[in-house]
CSV table of C-alpha atoms and ligand atoms in Angstrom, one decimal:
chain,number,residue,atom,x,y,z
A,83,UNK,CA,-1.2,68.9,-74.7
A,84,UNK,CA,1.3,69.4,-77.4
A,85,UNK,CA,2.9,66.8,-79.3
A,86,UNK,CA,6.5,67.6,-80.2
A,87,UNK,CA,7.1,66.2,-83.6
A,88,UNK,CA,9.6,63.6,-84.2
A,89,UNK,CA,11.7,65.2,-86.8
A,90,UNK,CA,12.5,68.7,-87.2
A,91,UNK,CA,9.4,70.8,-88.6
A,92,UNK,CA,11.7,72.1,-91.5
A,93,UNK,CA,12.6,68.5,-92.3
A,94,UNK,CA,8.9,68.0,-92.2
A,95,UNK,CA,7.2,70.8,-94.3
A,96,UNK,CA,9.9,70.2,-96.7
A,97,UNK,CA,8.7,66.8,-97.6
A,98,UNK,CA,5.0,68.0,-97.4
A,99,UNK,CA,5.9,70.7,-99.8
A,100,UNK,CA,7.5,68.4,-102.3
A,101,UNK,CA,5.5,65.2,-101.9
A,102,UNK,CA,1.9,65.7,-100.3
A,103,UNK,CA,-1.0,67.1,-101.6
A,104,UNK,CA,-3.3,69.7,-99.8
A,105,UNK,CA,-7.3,70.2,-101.3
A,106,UNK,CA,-6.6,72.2,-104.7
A,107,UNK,CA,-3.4,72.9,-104.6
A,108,UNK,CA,-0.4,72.2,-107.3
A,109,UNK,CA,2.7,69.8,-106.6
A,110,UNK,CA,5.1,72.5,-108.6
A,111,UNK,CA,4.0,75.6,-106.7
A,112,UNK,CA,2.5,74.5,-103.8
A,113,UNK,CA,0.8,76.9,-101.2
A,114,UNK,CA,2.3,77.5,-98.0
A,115,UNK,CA,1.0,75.3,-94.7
A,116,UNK,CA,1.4,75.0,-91.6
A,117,UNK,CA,2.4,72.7,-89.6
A,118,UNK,CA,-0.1,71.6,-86.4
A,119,UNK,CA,1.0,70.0,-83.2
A,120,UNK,CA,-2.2,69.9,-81.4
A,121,UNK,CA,-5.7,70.8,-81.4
A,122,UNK,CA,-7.8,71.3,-78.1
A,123,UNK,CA,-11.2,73.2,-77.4
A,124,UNK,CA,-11.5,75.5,-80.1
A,125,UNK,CA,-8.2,76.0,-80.5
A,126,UNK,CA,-5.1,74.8,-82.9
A,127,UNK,CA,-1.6,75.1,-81.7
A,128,UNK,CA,0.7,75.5,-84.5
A,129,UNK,CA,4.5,74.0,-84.4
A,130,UNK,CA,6.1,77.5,-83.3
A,131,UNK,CA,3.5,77.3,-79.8
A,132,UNK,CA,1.0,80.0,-81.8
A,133,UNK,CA,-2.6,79.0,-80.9
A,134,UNK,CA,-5.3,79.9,-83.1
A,135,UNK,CA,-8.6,79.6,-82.4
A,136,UNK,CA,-10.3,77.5,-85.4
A,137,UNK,CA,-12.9,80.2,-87.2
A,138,UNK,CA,-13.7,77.0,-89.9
A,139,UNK,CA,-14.1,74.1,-87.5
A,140,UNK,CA,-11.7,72.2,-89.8
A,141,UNK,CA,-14.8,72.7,-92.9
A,142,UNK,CA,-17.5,72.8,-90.7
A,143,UNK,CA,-16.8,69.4,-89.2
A,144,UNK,CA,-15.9,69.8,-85.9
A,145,UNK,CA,-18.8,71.6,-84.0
A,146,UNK,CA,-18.2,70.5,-80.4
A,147,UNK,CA,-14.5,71.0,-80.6
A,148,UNK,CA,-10.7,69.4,-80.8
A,149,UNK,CA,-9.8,67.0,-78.4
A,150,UNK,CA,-13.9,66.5,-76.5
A,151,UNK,CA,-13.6,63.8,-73.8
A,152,UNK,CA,-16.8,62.3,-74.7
A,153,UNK,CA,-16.3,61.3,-78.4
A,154,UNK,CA,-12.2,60.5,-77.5
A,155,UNK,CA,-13.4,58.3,-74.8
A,156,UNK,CA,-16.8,57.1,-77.5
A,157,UNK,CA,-13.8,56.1,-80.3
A,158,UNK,CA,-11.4,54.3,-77.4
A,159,UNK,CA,-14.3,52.0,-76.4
A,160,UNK,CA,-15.3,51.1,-79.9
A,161,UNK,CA,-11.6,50.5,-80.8
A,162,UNK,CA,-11.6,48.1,-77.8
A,163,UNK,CA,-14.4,46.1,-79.4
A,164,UNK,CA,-13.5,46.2,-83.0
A,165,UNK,CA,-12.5,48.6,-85.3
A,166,UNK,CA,-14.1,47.6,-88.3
A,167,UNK,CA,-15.7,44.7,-90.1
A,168,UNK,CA,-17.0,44.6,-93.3
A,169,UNK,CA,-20.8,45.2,-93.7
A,170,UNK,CA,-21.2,42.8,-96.3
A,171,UNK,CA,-23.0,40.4,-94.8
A,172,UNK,CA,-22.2,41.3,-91.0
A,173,UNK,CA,-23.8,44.2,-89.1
A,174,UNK,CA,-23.1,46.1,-85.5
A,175,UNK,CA,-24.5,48.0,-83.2
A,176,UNK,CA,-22.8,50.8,-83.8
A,177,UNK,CA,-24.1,51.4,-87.2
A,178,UNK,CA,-27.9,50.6,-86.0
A,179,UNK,CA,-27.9,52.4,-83.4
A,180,UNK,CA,-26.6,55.2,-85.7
A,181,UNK,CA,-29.2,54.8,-88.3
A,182,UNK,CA,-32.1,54.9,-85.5
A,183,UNK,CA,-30.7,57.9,-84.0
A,184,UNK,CA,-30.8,59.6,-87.8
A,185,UNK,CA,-34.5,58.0,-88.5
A,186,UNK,CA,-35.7,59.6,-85.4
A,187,UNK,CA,-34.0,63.1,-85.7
A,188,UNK,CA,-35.1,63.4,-89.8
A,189,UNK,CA,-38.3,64.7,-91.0
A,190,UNK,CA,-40.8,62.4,-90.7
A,191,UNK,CA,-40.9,59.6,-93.7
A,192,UNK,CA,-37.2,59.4,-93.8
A,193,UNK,CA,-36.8,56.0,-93.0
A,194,UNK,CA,-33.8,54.2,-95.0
A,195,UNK,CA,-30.5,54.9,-94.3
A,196,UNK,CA,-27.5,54.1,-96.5
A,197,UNK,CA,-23.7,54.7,-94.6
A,198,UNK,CA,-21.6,56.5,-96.8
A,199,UNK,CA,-17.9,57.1,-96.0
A,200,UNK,CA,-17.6,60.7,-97.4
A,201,UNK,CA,-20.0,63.1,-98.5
A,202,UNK,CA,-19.3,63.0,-102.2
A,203,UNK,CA,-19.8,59.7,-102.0
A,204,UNK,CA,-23.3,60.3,-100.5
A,205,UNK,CA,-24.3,62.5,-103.0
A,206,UNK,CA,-23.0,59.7,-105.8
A,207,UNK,CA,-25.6,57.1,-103.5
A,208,UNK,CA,-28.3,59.7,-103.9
A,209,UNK,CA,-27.9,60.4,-107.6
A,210,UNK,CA,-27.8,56.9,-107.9
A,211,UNK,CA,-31.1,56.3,-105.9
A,212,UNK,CA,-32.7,58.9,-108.0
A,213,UNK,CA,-31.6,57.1,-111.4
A,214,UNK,CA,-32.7,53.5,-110.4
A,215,UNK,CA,-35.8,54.9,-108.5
A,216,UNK,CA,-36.7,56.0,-112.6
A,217,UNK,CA,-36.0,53.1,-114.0
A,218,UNK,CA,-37.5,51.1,-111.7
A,219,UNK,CA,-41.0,52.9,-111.6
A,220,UNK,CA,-40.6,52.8,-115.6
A,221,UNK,CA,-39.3,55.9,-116.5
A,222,UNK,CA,-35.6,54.9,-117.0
A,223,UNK,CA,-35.2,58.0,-120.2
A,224,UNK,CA,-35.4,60.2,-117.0
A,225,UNK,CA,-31.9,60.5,-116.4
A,226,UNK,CA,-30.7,63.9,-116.1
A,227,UNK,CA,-30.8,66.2,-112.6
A,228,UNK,CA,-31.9,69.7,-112.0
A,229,UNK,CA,-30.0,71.9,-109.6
A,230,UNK,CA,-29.4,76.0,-109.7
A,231,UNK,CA,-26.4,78.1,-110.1
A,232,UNK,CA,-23.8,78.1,-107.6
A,233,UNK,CA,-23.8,74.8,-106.6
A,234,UNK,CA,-21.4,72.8,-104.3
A,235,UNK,CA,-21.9,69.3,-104.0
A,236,UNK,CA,-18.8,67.7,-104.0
A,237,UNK,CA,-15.3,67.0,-106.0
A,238,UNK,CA,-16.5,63.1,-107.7
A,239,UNK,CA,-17.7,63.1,-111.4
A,240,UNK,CA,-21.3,63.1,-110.3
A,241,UNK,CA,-20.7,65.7,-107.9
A,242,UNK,CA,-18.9,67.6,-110.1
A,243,UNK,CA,-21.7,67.2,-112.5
A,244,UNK,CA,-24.2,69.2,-110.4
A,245,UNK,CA,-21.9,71.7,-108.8
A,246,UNK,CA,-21.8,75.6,-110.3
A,247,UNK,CA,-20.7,75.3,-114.4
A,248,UNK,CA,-19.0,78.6,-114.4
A,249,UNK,CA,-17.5,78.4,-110.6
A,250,UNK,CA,-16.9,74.8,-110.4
A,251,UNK,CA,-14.9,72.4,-112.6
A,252,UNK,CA,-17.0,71.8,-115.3
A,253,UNK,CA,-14.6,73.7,-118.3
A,254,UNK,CA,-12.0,71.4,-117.7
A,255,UNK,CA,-14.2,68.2,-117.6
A,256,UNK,CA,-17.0,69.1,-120.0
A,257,UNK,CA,-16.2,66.6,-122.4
A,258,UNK,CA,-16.9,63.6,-119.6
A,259,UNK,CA,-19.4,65.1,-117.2
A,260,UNK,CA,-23.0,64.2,-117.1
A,261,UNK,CA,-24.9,67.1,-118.9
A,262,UNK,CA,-27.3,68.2,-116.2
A,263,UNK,CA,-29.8,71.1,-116.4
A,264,UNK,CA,-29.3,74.4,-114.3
A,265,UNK,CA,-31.7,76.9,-113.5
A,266,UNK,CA,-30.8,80.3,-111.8
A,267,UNK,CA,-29.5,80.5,-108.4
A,268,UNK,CA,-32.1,81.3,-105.6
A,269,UNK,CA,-32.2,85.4,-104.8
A,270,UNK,CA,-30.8,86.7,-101.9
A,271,UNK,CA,-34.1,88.4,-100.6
A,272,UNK,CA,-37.9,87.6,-100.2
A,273,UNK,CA,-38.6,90.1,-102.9
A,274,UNK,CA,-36.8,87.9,-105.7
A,275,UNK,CA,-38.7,84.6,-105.0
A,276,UNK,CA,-42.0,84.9,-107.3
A,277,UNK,CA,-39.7,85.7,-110.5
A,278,UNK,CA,-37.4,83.2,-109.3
A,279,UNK,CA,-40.2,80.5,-108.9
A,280,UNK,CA,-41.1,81.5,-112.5
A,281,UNK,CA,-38.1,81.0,-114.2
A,282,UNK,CA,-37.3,77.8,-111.9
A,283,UNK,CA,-40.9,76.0,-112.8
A,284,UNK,CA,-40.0,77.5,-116.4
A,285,UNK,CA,-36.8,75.6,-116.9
A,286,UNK,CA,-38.4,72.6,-114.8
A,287,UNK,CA,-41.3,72.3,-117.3
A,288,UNK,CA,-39.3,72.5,-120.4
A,289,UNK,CA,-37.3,69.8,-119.0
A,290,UNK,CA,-39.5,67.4,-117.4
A,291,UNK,CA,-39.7,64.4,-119.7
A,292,UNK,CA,-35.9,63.9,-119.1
A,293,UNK,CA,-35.6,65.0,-115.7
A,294,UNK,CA,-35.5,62.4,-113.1
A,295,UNK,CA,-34.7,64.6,-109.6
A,296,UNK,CA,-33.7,68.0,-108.4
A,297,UNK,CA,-30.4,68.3,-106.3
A,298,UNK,CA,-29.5,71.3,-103.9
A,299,UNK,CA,-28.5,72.7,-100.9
A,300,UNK,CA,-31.0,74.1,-98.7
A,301,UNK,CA,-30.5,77.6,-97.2
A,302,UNK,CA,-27.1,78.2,-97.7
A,303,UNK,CA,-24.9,77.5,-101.0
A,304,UNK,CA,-21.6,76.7,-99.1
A,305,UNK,CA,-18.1,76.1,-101.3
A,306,UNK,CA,-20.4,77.6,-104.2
A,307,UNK,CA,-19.7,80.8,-102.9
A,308,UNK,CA,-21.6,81.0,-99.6
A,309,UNK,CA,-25.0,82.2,-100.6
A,310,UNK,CA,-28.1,82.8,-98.5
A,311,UNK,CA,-31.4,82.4,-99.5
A,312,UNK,CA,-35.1,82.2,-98.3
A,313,UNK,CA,-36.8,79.3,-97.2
A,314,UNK,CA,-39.7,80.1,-99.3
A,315,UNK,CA,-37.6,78.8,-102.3
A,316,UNK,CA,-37.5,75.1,-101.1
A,317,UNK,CA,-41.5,75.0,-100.8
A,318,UNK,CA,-41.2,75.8,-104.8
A,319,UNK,CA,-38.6,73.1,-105.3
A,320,UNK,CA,-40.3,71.1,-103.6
A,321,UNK,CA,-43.9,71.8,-105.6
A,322,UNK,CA,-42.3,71.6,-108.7
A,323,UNK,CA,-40.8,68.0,-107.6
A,324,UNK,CA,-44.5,66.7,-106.8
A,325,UNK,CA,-45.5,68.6,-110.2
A,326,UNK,CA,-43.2,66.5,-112.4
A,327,UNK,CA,-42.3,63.1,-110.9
A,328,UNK,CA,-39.6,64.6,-109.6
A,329,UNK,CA,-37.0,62.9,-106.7
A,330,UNK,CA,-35.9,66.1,-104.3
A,331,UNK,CA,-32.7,65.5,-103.2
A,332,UNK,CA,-31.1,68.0,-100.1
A,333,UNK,CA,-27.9,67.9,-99.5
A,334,UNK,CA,-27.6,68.5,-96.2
A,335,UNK,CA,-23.9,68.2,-95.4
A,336,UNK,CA,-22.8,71.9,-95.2
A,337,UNK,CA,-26.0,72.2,-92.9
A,338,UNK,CA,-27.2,70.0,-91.5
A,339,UNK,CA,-27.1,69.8,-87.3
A,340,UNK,CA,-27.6,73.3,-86.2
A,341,UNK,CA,-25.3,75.1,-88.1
A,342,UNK,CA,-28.2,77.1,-89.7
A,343,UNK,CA,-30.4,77.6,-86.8
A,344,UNK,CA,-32.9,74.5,-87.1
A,345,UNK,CA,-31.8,70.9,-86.9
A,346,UNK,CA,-32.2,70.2,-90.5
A,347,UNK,CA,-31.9,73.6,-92.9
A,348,UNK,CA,-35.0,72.4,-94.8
A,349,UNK,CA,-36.9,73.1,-91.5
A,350,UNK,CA,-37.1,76.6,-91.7
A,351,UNK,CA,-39.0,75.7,-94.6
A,352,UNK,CA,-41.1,72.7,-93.4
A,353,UNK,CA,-39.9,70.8,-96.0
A,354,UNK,CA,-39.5,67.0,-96.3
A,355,UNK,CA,-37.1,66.0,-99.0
A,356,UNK,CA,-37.0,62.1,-100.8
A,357,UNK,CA,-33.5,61.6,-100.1
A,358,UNK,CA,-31.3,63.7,-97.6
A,359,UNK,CA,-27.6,63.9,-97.2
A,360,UNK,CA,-25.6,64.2,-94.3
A,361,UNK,CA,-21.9,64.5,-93.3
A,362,UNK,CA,-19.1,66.6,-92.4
A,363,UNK,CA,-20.4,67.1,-88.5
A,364,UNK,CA,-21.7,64.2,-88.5
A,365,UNK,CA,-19.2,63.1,-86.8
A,366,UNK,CA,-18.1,66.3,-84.8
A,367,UNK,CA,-14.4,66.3,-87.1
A,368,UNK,CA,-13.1,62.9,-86.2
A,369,UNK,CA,-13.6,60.8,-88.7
A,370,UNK,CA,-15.0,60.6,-92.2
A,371,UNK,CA,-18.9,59.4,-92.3
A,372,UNK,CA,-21.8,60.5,-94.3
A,373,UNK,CA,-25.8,59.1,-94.7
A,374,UNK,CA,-28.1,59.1,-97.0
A,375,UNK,CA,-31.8,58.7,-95.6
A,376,UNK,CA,-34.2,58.4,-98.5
A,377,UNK,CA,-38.3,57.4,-97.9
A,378,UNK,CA,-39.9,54.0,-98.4
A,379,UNK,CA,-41.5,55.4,-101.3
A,380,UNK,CA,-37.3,55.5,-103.1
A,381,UNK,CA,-35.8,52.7,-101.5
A,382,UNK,CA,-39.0,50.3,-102.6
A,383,UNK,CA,-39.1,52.2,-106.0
A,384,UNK,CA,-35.4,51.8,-106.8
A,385,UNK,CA,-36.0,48.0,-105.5
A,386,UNK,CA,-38.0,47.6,-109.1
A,387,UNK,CA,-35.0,48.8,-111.3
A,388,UNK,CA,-33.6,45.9,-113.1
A,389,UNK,CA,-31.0,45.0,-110.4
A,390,UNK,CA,-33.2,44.8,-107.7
A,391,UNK,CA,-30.8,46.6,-105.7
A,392,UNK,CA,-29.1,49.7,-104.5
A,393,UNK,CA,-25.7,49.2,-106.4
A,394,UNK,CA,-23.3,50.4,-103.9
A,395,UNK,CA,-21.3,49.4,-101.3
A,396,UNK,CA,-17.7,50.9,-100.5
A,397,UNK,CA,-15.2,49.3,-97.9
A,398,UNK,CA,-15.5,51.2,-95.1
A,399,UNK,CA,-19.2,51.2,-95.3
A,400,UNK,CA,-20.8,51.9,-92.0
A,401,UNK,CA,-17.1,52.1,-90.0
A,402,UNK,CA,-17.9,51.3,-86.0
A,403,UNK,CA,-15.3,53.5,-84.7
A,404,UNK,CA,-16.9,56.2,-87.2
A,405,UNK,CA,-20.3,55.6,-85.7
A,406,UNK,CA,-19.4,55.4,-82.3
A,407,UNK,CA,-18.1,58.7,-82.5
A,408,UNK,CA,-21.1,60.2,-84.4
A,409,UNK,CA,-23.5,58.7,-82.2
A,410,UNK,CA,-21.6,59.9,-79.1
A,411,UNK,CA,-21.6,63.1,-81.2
A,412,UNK,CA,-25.3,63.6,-81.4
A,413,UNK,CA,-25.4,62.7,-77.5
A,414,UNK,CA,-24.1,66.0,-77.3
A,415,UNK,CA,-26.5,67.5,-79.2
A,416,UNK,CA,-29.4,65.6,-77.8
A,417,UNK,CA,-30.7,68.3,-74.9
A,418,UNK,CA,-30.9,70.9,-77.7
A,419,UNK,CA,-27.8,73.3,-76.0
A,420,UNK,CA,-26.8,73.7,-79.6
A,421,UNK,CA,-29.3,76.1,-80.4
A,422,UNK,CA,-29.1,78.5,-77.6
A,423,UNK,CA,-25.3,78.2,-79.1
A,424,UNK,CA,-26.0,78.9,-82.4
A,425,UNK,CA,-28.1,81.4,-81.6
A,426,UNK,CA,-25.5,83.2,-79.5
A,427,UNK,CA,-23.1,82.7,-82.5
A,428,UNK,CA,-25.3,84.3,-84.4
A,429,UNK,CA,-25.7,87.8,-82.8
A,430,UNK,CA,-22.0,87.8,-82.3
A,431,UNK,CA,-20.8,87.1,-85.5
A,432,UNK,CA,-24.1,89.9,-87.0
A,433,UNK,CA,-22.6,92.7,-84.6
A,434,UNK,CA,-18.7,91.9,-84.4
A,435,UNK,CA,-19.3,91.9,-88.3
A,436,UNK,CA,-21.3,94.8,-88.7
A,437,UNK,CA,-18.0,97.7,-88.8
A,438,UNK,CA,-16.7,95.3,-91.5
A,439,UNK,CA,-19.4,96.4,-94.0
A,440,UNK,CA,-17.9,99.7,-94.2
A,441,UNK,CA,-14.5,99.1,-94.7
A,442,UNK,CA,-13.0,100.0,-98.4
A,443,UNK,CA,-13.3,97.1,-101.0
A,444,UNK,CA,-16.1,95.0,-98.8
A,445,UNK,CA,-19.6,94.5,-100.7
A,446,UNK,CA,-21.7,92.4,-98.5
A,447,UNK,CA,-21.9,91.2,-94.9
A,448,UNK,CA,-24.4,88.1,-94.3
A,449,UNK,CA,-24.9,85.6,-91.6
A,450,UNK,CA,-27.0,82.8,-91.1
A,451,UNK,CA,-27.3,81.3,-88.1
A,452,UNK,CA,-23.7,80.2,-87.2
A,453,UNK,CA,-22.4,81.1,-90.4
A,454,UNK,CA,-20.9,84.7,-90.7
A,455,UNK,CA,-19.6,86.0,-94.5
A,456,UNK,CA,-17.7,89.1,-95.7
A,457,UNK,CA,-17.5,89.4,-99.6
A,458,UNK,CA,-15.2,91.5,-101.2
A,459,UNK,CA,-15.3,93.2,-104.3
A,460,UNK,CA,-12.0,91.5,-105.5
A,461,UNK,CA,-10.5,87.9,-105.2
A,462,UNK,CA,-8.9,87.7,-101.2
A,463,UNK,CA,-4.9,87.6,-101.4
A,464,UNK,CA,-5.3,84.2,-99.4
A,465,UNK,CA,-1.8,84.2,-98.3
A,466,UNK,CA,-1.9,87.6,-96.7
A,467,UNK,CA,-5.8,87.0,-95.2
A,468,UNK,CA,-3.9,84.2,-93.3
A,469,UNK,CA,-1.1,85.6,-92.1
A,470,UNK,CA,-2.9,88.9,-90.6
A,471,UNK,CA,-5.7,86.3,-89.4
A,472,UNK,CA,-2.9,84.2,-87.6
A,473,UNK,CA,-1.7,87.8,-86.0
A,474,UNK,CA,-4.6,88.0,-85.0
A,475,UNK,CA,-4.9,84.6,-83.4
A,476,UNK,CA,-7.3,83.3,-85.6
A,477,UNK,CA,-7.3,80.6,-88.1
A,478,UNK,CA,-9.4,81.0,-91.6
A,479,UNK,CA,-10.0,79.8,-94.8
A,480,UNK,CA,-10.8,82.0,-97.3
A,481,UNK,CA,-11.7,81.5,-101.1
A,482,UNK,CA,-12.6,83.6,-103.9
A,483,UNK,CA,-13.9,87.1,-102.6
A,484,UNK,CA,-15.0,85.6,-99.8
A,485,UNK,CA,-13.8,85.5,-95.8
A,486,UNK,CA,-15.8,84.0,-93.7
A,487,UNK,CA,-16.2,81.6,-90.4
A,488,UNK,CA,-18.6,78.3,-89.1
A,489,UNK,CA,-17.1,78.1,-85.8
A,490,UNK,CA,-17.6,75.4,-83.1
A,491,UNK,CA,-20.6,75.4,-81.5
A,492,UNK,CA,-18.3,75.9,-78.0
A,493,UNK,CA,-17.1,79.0,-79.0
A,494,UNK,CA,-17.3,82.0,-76.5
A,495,UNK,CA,-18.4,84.9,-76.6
A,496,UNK,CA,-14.4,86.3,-76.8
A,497,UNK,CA,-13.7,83.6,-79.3
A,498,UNK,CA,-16.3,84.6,-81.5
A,499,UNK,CA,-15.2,88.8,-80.8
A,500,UNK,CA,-11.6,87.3,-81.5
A,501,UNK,CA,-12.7,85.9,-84.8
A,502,UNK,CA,-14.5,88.9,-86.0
A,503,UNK,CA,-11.7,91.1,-85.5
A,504,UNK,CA,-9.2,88.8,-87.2
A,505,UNK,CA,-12.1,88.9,-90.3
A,506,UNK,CA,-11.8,92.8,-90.2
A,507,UNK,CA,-7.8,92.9,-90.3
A,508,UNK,CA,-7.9,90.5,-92.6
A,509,UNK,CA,-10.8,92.4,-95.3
A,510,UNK,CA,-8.9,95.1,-94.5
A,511,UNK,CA,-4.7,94.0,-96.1
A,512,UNK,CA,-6.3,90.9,-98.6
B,626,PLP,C1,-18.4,69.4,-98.2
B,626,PLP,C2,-19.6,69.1,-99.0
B,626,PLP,C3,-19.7,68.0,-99.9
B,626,PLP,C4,-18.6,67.0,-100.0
B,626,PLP,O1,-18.3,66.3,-98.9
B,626,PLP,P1,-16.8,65.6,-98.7
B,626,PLP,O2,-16.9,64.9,-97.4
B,626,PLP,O3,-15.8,66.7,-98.8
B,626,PLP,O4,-16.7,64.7,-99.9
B,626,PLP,C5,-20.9,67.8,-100.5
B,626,PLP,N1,-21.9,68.7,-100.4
B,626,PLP,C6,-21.8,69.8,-99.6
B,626,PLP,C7,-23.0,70.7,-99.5
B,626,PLP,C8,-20.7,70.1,-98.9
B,626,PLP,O5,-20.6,71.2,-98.2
């Protein structure tokens, strides 16, 4: 179903164009977008009738697709009830049954779970678990994180503080970011793990009397710039962690559920992180939520800080109609389908991206479980990628040399052929 909008769509894009912000885009030459009626399946329909199929799952949010009966009728019933009450103070069912449902499907010792209503806000909750956690176990001149290169964690000041120095924003803010220490990014291949782990211990040791946790993604570097790398590398993290007193944080949002072929990224590893973040499809797409789960060990050591208490607590904290969704969400998820799916996705996306690898100006092809990326040895002409993509039927997303897709989890076998082609057209004019 389509809706037809109320005023004309010219009328409409020309306010958007002059008054709304999109994500990193300016208000005095703002980039073209395009205007959606309705979303279904895997598929967008744009204002013209063009369907697209959604190679990005609106940011690898909305796994199980637009429009899903279950998790509409899941938000209808909790709307019904009550839409949202404050969690000062009051609680629902909603929200426990949420955080039970996240206890049970986290590694094991992950026991404490803080509702966050985006997922730079969770990684500000987690930073801020690690800090107080220091201070209150008496070491409260720890204060600074370690993280490596290439980085995402967010667009907040914390955030901001741990993602990539050269790739992220930390020119422009230098002056009133948190100084945290970097070490190199993770190789690409087995192979470059021992020298890695060196020069990671290396800068951990040097550091350690300040350092209070590390922060990073496990597996895949997403908006950093789409990165791979082995498993083995979150054992060291984790080593050097134990090593030094350190809290290891994972951020977990780009990953997390399936997307990288185990439930949790840092189980290809066998890795149990302190604190864990979660978000983006967490909710399938339809709403903003993130967690952070941390161990009894944090949440009773960061109960000793001078406050005595975890100081945060945002508005929407814990939303019902958010967790009603989520936990209808990971109903879906519950008889382990997604893997198969994922798995599926990912021999697709490695031989409908193969012929890429050879076309003129392409440098890598990687995928990772349901993740497929095409790197270019030049920035992508974004505005060209999408309109061949859209020819194509497809809708992407690219950014800096890369093009690449996270597609729903329901995505067929012609979808996923679909996408792959509209990848090539597009390497092939951006
Ligand atoms: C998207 C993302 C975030 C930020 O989440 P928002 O909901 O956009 O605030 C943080 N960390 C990682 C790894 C992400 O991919």
């Amino acid at each position: 179903m389509t809706a037809v909008p109320t005023a004309s769509s010219e009328a409409l894009l020309d306010f958007d164009r002059a008054h709304l912000w999109h994500p990193y885009t300016s208000m005095t030459d703002p980039a073209p977008t395009r205007l959606v009626t309705g979303a279904a399946g895997v598929r967008l329909t744009l204002v013209d009738g063009t369907e697209v199929v959604d190679a990005m799952s609106s940011w690898w949010a909305a796994i199980h697709g637009y429009n899903h009966p279950a998790l509409n009728a899941a938000l209808a019933a909790q709307a019904a009830d009550f839409a949202h009450v404050m969690f000062g103070g009051l609680t629902h069912e909603p929200a426990i049954r949420l955080a039970q449902r996240l206890v049970d499907l986290a590694p094991a010792g992950l026991e404490h779970v803080f509702l966050a209503d985006s997922g730079s806000v969770s990684v500000e909750v987690a930073l801020k678990m690690v800090l107080q956690y220091q201070r209150g176990v008496g070491h409260p001149e720890r204060t600074r994180m370690l993280t490596v290169r290439g980085g995402y964690h967010g667009d907040t000041f914390g955030c901001m503080s741990v993602c990539d120095p050269v790739g992220g924003m930390h020119s422009m803010f230098a002056d009133v970011l948190p100084e945290q220490v970097f070490a190199p990014r993770p190789p690409a291949a087995e192979d470059g793990v021992a020298a890695w782990a060196e020069a990671f211990e290396a800068v951990a040791a040097a550091h350690a009397h300040e350092l209070a946790g590390i922060i990073v993604e496990p597996l895949l570097q997403g908006a950093g710039g789409m990165h791979v790398y082995p498993a083995a590398c979150l054992a060291v993290m984790r080593e050097v962690a134990d090593r030094h007193g350190l809290v290891l944080v994972l951020d977990e949002i780009a990953t997390g559920f399936g997307r990288t072929g185990t439930f949790f990224a840092a189980e290809a590893a066998g890795v149990t992180p302190d604190v864990m973040c979660l978000g983006k499809a967490l909710t399938g797409g339809y709403l903003t939520l993130a967690a952070v789960l941390c161990t009894p060990r944090i949440a009773v050591g960061l109960s000793h800080s001078e406050s005595g208490v975890l100081m945060h607590g945002p508005t929407y904290m814990g939303n019902p109609l958010a967790c009603a969704v989520a936990l209808a969400g990971l109903d879906l998820l519950a008889d382990g389908a997604w893997k198969a799916d994922v798995g599926r996705i990912h021999a697709a996306l490695t031989a409908g991206l193969a012929p890429v690898r050879h076309l003129p100006g392409v440098v890598d092809v990687r995928t990772l479980g349901a993740v497929g990326v095409v790197q270019l040895d030049h920035p992508v002409d974004v505005a060209k990628a999408t309109e061949v993509a859209i020819e194509n039927g497809v809708w992407l997303r690219p950014f800096r040399d890369l093009i690449y897709t996270m597609p729903p989890y329901v995505s067929t076998d012609e979808d996923l052929a679909r996408i792959c082609t509209a990848i090539g057209a597009a390497a092939g004019v951006a």
